Coordinates of C-alpha atoms and ligand atoms in Angstrom, one line a residue:
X1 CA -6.6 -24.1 3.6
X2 CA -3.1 -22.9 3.1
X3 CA -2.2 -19.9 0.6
X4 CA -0.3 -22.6 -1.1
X5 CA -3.0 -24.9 -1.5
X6 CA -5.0 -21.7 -2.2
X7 CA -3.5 -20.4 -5.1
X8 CA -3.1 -23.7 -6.8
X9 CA -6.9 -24.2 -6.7
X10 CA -7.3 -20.7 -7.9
X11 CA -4.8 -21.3 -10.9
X12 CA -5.8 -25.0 -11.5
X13 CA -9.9 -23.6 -11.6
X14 CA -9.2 -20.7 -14.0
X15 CA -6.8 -23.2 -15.9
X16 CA -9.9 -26.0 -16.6
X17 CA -12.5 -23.5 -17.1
X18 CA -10.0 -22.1 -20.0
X19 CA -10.1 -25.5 -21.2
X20 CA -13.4 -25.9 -21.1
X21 CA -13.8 -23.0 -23.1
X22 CA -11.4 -23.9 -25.0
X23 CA -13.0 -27.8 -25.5
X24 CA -16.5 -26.6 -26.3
X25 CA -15.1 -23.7 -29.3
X26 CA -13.1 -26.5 -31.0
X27 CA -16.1 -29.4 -30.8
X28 CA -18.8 -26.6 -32.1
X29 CA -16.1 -25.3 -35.1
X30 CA -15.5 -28.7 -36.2
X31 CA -19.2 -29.3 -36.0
X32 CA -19.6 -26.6 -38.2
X33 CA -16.9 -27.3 -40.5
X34 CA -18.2 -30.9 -41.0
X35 CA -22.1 -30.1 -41.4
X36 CA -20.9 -27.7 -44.3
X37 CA -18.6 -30.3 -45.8
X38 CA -22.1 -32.7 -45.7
X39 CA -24.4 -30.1 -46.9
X40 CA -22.3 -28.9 -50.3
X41 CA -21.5 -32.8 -50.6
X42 CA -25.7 -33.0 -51.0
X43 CA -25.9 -30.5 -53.3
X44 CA -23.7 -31.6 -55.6
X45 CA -25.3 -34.8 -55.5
X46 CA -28.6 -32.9 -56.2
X47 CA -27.4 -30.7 -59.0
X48 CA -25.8 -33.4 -60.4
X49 CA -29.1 -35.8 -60.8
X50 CA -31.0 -32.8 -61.7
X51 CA -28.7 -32.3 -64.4
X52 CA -29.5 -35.2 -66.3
X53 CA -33.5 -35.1 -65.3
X54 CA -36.2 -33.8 -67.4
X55 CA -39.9 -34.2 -67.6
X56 CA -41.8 -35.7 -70.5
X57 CA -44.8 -34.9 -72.3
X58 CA -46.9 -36.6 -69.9
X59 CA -45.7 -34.7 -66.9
X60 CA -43.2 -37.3 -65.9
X61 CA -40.0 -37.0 -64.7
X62 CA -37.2 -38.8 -67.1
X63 CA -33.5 -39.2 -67.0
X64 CA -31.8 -38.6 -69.6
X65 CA -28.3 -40.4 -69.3
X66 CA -27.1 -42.4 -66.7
X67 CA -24.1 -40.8 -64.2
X68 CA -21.7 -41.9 -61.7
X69 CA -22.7 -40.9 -58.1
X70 CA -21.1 -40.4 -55.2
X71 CA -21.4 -43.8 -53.1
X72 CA -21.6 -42.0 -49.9
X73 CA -24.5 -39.9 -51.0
X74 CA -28.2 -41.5 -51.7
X75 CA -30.5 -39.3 -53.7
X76 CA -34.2 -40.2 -54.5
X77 CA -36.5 -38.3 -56.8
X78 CA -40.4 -39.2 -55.9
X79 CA -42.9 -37.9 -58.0
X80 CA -46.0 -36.2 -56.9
X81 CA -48.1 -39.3 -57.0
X82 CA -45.5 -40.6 -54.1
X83 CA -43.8 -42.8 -56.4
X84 CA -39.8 -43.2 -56.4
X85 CA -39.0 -42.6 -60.0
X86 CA -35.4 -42.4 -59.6
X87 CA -32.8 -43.0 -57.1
X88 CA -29.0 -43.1 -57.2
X89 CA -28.1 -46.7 -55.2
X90 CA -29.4 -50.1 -55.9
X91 CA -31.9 -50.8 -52.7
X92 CA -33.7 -53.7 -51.9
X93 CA -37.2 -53.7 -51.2
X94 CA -36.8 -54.2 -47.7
X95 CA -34.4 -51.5 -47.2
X96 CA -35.8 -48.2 -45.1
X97 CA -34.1 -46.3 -48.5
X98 CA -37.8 -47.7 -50.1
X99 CA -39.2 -44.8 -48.5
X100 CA -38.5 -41.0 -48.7
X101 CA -35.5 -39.9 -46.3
X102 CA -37.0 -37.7 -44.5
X103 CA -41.4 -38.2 -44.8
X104 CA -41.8 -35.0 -43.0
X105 CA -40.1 -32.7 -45.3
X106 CA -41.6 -33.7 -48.5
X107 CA -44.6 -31.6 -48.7
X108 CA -42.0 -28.6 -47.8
X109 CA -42.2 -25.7 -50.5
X110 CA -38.5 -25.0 -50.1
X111 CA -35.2 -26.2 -50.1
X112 CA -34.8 -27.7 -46.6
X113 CA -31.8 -29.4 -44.8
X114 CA -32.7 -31.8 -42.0
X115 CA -30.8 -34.0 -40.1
X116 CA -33.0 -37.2 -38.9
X117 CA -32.3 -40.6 -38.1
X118 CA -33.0 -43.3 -41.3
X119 CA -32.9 -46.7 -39.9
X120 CA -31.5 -45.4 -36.6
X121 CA -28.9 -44.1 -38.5
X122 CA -28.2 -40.3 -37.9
X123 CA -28.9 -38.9 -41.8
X124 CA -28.6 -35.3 -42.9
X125 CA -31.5 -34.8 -45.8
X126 CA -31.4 -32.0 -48.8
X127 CA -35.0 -31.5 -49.6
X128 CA -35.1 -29.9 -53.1
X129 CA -39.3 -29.4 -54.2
X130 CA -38.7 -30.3 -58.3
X131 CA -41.4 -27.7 -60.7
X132 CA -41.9 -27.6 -63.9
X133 CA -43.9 -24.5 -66.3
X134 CA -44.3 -23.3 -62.6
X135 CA -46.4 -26.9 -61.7
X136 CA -45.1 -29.2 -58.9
X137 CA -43.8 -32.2 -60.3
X138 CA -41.5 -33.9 -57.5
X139 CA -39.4 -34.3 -55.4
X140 CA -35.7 -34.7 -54.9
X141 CA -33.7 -35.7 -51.4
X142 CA -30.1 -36.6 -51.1
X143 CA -28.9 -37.8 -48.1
X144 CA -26.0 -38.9 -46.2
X145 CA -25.0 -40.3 -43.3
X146 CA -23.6 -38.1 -39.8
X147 CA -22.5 -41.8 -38.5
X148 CA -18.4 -41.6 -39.1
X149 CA -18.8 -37.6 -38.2
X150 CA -20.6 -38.4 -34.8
X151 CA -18.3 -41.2 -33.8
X152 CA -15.2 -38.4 -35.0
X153 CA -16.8 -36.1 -32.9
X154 CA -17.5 -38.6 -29.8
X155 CA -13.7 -39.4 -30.3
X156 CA -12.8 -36.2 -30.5
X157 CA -15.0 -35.1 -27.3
X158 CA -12.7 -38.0 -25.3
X159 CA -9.7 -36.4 -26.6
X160 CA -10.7 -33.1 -25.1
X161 CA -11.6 -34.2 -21.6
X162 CA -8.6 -36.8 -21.4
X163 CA -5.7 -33.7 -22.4
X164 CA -7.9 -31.3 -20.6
X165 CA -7.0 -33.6 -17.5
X166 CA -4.2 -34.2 -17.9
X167 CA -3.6 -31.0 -18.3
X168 CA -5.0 -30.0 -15.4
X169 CA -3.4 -32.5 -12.8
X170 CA 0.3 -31.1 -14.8
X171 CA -0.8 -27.6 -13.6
X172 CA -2.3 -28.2 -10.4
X173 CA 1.2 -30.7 -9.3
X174 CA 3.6 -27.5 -11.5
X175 CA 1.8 -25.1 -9.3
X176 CA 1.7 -26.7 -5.6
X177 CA 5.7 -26.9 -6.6
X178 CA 6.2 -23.6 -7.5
X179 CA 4.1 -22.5 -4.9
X180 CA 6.2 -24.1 -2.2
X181 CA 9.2 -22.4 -3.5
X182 CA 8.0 -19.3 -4.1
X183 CA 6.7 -18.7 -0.6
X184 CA 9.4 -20.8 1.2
X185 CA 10.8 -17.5 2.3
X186 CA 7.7 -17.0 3.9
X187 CA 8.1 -19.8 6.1
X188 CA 11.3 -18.4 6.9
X189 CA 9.4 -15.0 7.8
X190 CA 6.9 -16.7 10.2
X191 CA 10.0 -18.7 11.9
X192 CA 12.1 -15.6 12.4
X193 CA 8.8 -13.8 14.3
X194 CA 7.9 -16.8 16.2
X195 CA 11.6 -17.0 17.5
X196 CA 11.7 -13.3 17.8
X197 CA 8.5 -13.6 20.3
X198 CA 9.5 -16.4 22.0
X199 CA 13.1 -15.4 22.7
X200 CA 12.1 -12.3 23.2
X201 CA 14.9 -10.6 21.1
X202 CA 14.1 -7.8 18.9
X203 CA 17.9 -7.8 17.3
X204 CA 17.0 -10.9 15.0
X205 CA 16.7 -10.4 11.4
X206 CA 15.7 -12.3 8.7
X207 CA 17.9 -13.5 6.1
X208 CA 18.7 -10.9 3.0
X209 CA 16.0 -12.2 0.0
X210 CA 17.4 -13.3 -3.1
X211 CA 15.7 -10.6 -5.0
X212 CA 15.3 -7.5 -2.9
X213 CA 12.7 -6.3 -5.6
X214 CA 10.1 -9.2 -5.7
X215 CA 6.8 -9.4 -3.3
X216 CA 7.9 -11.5 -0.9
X217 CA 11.9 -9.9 -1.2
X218 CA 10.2 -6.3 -0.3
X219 CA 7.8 -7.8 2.3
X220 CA 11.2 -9.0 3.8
X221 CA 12.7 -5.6 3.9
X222 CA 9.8 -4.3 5.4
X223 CA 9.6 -6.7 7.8
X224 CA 12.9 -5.7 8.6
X225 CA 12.8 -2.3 8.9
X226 CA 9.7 -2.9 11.6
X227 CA 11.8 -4.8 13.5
X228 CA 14.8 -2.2 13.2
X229 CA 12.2 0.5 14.5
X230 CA 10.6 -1.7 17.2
X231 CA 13.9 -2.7 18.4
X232 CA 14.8 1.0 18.7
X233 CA 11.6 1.6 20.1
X234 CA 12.3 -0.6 22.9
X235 CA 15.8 0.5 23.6
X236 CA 15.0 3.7 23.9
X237 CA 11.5 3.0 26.3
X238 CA 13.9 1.1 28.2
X239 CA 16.1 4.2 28.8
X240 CA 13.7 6.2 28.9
X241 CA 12.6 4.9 32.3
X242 CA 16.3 3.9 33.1
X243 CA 16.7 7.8 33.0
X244 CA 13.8 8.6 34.9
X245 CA 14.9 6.5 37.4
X246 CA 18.1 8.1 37.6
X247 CA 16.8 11.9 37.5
X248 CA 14.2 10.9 40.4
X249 CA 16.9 9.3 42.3
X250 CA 18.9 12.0 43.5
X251 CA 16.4 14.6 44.4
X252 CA 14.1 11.7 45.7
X253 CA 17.9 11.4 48.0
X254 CA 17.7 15.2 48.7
X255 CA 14.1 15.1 50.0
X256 CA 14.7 12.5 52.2
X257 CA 18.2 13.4 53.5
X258 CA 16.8 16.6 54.6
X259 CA 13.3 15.0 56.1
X260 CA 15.9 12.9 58.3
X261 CA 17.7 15.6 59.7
X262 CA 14.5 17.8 60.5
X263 CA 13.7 15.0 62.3
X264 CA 16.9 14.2 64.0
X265 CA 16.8 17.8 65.1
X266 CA 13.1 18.2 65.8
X267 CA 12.6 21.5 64.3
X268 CA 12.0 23.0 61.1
X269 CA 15.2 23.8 59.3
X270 CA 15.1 26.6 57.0
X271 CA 18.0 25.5 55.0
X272 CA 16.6 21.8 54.7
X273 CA 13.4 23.2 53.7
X274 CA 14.8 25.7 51.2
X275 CA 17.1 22.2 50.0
X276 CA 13.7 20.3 49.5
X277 CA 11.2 22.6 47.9
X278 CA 14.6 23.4 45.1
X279 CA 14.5 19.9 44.4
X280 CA 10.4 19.8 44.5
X281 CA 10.5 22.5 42.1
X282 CA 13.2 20.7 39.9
X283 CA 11.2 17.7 39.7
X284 CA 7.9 19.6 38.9
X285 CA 9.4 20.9 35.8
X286 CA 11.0 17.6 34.7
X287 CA 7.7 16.2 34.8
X288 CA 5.9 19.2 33.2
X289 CA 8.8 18.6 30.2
X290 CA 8.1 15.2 30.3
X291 CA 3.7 16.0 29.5
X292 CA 5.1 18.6 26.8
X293 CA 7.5 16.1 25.0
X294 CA 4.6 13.3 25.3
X295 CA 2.2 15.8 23.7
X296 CA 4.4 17.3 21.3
X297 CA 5.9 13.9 19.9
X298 CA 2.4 12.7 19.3
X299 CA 0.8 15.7 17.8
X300 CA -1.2 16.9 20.6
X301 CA 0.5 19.8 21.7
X302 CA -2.2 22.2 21.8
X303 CA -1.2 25.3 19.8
X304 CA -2.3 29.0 19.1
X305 CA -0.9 29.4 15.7
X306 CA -1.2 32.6 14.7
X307 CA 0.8 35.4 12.8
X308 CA 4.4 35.8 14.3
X309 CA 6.6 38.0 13.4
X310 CA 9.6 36.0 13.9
X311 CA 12.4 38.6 14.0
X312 CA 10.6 40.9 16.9
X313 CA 10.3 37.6 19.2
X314 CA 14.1 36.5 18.3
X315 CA 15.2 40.1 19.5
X316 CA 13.1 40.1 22.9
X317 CA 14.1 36.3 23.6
X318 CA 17.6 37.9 23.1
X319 CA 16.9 40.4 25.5
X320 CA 15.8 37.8 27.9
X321 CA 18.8 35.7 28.1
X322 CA 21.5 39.0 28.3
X323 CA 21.0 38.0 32.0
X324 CA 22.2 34.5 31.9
X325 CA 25.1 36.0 29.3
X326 CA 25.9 38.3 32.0
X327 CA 29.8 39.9 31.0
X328 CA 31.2 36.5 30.1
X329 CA 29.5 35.8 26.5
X330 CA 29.3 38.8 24.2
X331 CA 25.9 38.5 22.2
X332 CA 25.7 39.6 18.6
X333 CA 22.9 40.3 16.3
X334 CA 23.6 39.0 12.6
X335 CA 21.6 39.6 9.7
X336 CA 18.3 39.5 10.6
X337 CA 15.1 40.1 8.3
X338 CA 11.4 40.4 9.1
X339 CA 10.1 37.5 9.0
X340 CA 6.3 36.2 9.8
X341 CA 5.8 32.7 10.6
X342 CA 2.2 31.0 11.3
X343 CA 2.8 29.3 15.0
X344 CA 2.3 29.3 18.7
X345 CA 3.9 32.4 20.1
X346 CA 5.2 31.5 23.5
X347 CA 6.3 27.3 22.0
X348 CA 8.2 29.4 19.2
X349 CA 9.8 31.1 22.3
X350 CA 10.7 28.1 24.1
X351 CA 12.6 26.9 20.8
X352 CA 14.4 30.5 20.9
X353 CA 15.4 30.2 24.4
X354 CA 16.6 26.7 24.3
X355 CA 18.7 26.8 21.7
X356 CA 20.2 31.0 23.1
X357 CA 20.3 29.5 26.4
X358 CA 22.2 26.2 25.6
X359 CA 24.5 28.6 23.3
X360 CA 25.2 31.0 26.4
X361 CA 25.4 27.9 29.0
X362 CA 28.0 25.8 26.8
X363 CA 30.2 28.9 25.7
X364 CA 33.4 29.5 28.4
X365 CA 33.9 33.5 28.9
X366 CA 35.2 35.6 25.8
X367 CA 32.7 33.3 23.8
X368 CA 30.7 34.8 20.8
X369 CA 26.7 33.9 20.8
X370 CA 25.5 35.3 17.4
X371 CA 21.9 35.3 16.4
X372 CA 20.7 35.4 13.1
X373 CA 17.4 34.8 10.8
X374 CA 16.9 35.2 6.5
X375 CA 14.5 34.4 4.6
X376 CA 14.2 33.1 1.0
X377 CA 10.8 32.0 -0.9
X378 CA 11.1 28.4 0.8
X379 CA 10.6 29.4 4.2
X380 CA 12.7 31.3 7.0
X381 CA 16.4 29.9 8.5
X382 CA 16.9 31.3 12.2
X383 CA 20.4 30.3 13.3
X384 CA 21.9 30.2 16.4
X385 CA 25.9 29.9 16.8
X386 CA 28.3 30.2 19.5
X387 CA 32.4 30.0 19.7
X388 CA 31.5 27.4 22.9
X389 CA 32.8 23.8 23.7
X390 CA 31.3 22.0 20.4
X391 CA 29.4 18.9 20.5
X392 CA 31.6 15.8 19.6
X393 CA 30.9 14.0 16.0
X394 CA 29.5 11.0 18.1
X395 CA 26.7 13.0 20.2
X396 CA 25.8 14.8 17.7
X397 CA 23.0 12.3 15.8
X398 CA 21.6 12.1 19.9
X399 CA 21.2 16.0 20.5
X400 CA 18.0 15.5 20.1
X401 CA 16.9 12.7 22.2
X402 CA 15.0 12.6 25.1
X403 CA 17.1 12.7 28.3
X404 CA 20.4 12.5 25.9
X405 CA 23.0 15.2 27.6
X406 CA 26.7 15.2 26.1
X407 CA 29.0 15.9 29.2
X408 CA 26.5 15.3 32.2
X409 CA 29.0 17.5 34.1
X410 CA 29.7 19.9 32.3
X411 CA 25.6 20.3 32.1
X412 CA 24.7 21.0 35.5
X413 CA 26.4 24.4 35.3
X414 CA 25.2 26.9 37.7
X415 CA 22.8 28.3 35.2
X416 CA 20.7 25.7 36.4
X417 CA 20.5 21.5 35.9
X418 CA 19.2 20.3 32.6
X419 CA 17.7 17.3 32.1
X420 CA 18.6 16.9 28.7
X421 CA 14.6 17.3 27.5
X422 CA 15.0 21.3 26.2
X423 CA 16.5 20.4 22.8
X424 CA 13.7 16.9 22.2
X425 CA 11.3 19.6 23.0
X426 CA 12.8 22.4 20.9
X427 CA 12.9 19.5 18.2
X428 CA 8.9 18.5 18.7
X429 CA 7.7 22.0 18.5
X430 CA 9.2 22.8 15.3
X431 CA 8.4 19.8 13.5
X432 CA 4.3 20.0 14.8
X433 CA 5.2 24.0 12.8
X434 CA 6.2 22.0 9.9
X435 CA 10.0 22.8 10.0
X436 CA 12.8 21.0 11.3
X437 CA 15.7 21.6 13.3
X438 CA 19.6 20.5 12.7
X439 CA 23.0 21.1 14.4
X440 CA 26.6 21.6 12.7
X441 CA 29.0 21.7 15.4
X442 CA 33.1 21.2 16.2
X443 CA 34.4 20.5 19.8
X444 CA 36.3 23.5 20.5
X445 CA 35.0 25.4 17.7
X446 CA 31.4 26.0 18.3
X447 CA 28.0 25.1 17.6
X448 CA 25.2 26.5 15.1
X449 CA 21.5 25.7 15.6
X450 CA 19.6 26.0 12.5
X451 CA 15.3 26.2 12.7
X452 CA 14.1 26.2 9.6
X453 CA 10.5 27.2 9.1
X454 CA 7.6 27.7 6.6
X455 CA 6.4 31.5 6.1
X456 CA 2.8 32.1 7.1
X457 CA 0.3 32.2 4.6
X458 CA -2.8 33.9 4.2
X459 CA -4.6 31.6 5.9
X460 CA -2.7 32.8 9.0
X461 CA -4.9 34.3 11.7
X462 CA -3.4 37.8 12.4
X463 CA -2.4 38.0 16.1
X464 CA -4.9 40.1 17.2
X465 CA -8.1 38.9 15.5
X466 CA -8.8 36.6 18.0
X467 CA -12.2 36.4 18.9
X468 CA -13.3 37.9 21.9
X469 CA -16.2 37.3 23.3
X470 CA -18.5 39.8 26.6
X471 CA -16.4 38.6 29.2
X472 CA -15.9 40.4 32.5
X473 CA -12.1 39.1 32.8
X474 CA -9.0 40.9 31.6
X475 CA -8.1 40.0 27.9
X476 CA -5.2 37.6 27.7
X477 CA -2.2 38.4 26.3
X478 CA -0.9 36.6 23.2
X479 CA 2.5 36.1 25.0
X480 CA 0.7 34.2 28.1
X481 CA 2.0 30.6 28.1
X482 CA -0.5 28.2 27.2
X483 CA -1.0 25.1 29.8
X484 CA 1.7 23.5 30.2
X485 CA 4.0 25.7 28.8
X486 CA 7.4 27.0 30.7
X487 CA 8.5 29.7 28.0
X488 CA 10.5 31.8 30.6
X489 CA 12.5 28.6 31.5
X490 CA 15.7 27.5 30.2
X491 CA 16.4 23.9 29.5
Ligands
ADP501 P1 20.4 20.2 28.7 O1 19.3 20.5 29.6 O2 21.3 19.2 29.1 O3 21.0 21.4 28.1 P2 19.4 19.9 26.0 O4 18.4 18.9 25.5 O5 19.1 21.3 25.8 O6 19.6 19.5 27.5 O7 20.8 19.6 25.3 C1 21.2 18.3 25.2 C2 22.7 18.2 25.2 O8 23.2 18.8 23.9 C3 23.4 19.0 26.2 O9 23.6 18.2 27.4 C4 24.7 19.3 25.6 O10 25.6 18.2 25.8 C5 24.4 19.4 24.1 N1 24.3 20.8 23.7 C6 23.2 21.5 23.4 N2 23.4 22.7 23.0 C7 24.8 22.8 22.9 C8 25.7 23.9 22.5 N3 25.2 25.0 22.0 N4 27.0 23.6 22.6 C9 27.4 22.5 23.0 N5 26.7 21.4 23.4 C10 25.3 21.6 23.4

């Protein structure tokens, strides 16, 4: 059944049973309201014959004046012998009004209201026991008939279940039409995803909603944005092997030059053997990049976080890269303060000498590469800026894809070939810390890397309480790389 269809039965179910309700309280207040009306009509009656009724020496009962009754109304007054000494309409003998309204009630020792049928008409009796000097001496029933009430109320119940119909076929044909227009964009929805999968073409969108801000106007947006993120999704897979093709390509061309000429030649070549196992080794660490990127953009890096004081490591990783500086860039130490973060050592590290390297490696000589880290309650800001060639405004948002390398030539300096995976890794690692990474740069002018970080808490294992257990090997150091780790690598 459709959700159209659905919802209309739903509404059009909940809508009768409301009428239902709604049927049965009016019938049972007007029932009410109509059995009173009777009942006071009786008693009136009664007090009114009563009124002019009195009982004589003998014990029997007299009337003392003669009064107008109410047609509608019949009142009898029997005496205790079972004799009718009195009664308020003039009766044949034949007529069921010859005997007491209701037989059953007349013994009763109270003042009763019945309703029974006199003649097969429906009758509701008043039942008044009449006493005298505290000695039974009659008794009195007025009655009147239910007939013009019950035939209201049978009219009245056809009424009900008529509207009520009525009523109900209104909604139910109001709500299939409503229905259809308030989920027509739906439609639209399904069309737009069946076209998308059979043409195959993420790049469709569905029409703007009318109203951004109903259901079906924010299921459209959403529906939207999943598309826009698939689509990127896609592009970028397909890149991503586009680029792997491309990075295999030429040392895959290396390799294989060189096996040819060993060949040709019939001996071992040192040169060609030196050529191939640079290349092997350049490949081996794309692909190690590659596992560390995979691992770190879905959470899996494995990581030793522990207590790092932040502005020792920066210092040392400075130390590291003078070499790769060598006389051409001059590196400077800002203003640095101590700083302890909770995090993996040696993937902290590999941010550090990403980002120094890159600073050093895209800096031409008489550059400035200045290093500096602060703190404030939020967390810690490690910057890294260099006086180099600036990133252009347009390569800026891709920094920090995968593969993504601004000037491909200018990249494969001699300070070795990057891949374009150091700064997508540099990005991973500090988001798994729960920081995040941004650049600020102007071609010509420089760059500045900032890492901002959380400070460690006390939560923070120290760096030396790891647990060691009896174990005859050497204690590892907390600056050993972890699996799959290249902290002594530039990107
Ligand atoms: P690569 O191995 O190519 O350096 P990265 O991911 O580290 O890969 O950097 C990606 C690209 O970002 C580089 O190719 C370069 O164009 C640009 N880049 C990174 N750092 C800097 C910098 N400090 N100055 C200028 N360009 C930079």
């Amino acid at each position: 059944m459709s959700l159209r269809a659905r919802l209309t039965l739903y509404y059009t179910i909940v809508l009768g049973a409301v009428l239902v309700l709604f049927g049965f309280a009016v019938y049972g207040l007007i029932s009410v309201v109509q059995m009173r009306q009777v009942d006071s009509a009786l008693e009136r009656a009664a007090r009114d014959l009563l009124f002019v009724a009195r009982v004589d020496d003998q014990g029997d009962i007299i009337f003392i004046q003669r009064v107008a009754f109410d047609s509608s109304v019949i009142t009898q007054v029997w005496n205790t012998d079972g004799q009718m000494v009195g009664v308020t309409q003039t009766i044949d003998p034949q007529s069921p009004f010859m005997q007491p309204l209701d037989a059953a009630a007349m013994e009763s020792e109270d003042r009763t209201f019945t309703s029974v049928a006199v003649g097969g008409i429906p009758y509701r009796v008043l039942t008044v026991p009449l006493h005298s000097n505290g000695e039974r001496v009659g008794v009195l029933q007025s009655g009147s008939s239910l007939s013009i009430f019950e035939a209201l109320r049978t009219d009245l119940v056809r009424y009900l279940i008529l509207l009520s119909g009525i009523g109900i076929l209104i909604a139910g044909g109001v709500g299939l039409v409503t229905g259809r227009r308030a989920l027509a964009p739906l439609a639209t929805v399904t069309d737009t995803a069946l076209q998308i999968t059979r043409a195959d073409d993420l790049s469709r969108r569905i029409p703007p909603p009318s109203d951004p801000e109903d259901e079906v106007g924010r299921l459209i947006t959403a529906f939207n944005d999943t598309l826009g993120r698939l689509e990127k999704l896609f592009l970028t897979q397909r890149r991503f092997v586009a680029d792997i093709g491309h990075e295999l390509r030429t040392p895959l061309t290396v390799v294989r030059g060189n096996l040819d000429l060993m060949r040709r030649m019939g001996s071992m070549d040192e040169e060609s053997m030196h050529s191939i196992e640079q290349e092997v080794v350049r490949l081996s660490r794309m692909v190690e990049d590659l596992l560390v990127l995979a691992q770190a953009e879905s959470g899996k890096l494995p990581m030793d976080r522990r207590r790092v004081e932040l502005d020792s490591l920066m210092l040392e990783t400075l130390h590291q890269v003078r070499v790769l500086a060598g006389e051409n860039v001059k590196l400077e130490i800002g203003k640095i303060d101590q700083v302890l973060v909770c995090g993996d050592r040696d993937r902290l590290r590999q941010v550090l000498l990403n980002l120094m390297a890159n600073a050093i490696k895209y800096t031409k000589p008489g550059g400035v590469v200045t290093v500096s880290l602060s703190k404030d309650e939020t967390g810690t800001k490690l910057a890294v800026k260099d006086t180099g060639l600036g990133i252009p405004a347009e390569d800026l948002p891709h920094v920090f894809e995968r593969f993504y390398r601004g000037d491909k030539s200018r990249s494969r300096s001699k300070n070795g070939a990057g891949f374009g995976l150091g700064l997508s890794i540099a990005y991973w690692i500090v988001r798994n810390h729960g920081g995040d990474i941004e650049v600020k740069s102007r071609v010509n002018r420089g760059s500045t890397f900032t890492v901002r970080l959380p400070l460690a808490d006390e939560n923070c294992p120290d760096a030396t309480s790891e647990l060691r257990l009896n174990t005859p090997f050497p204690a590892k150091e907390t600056t050993e790389p972890q699996p799959g780790a290249q902290p002594e690598r530039t990107s």
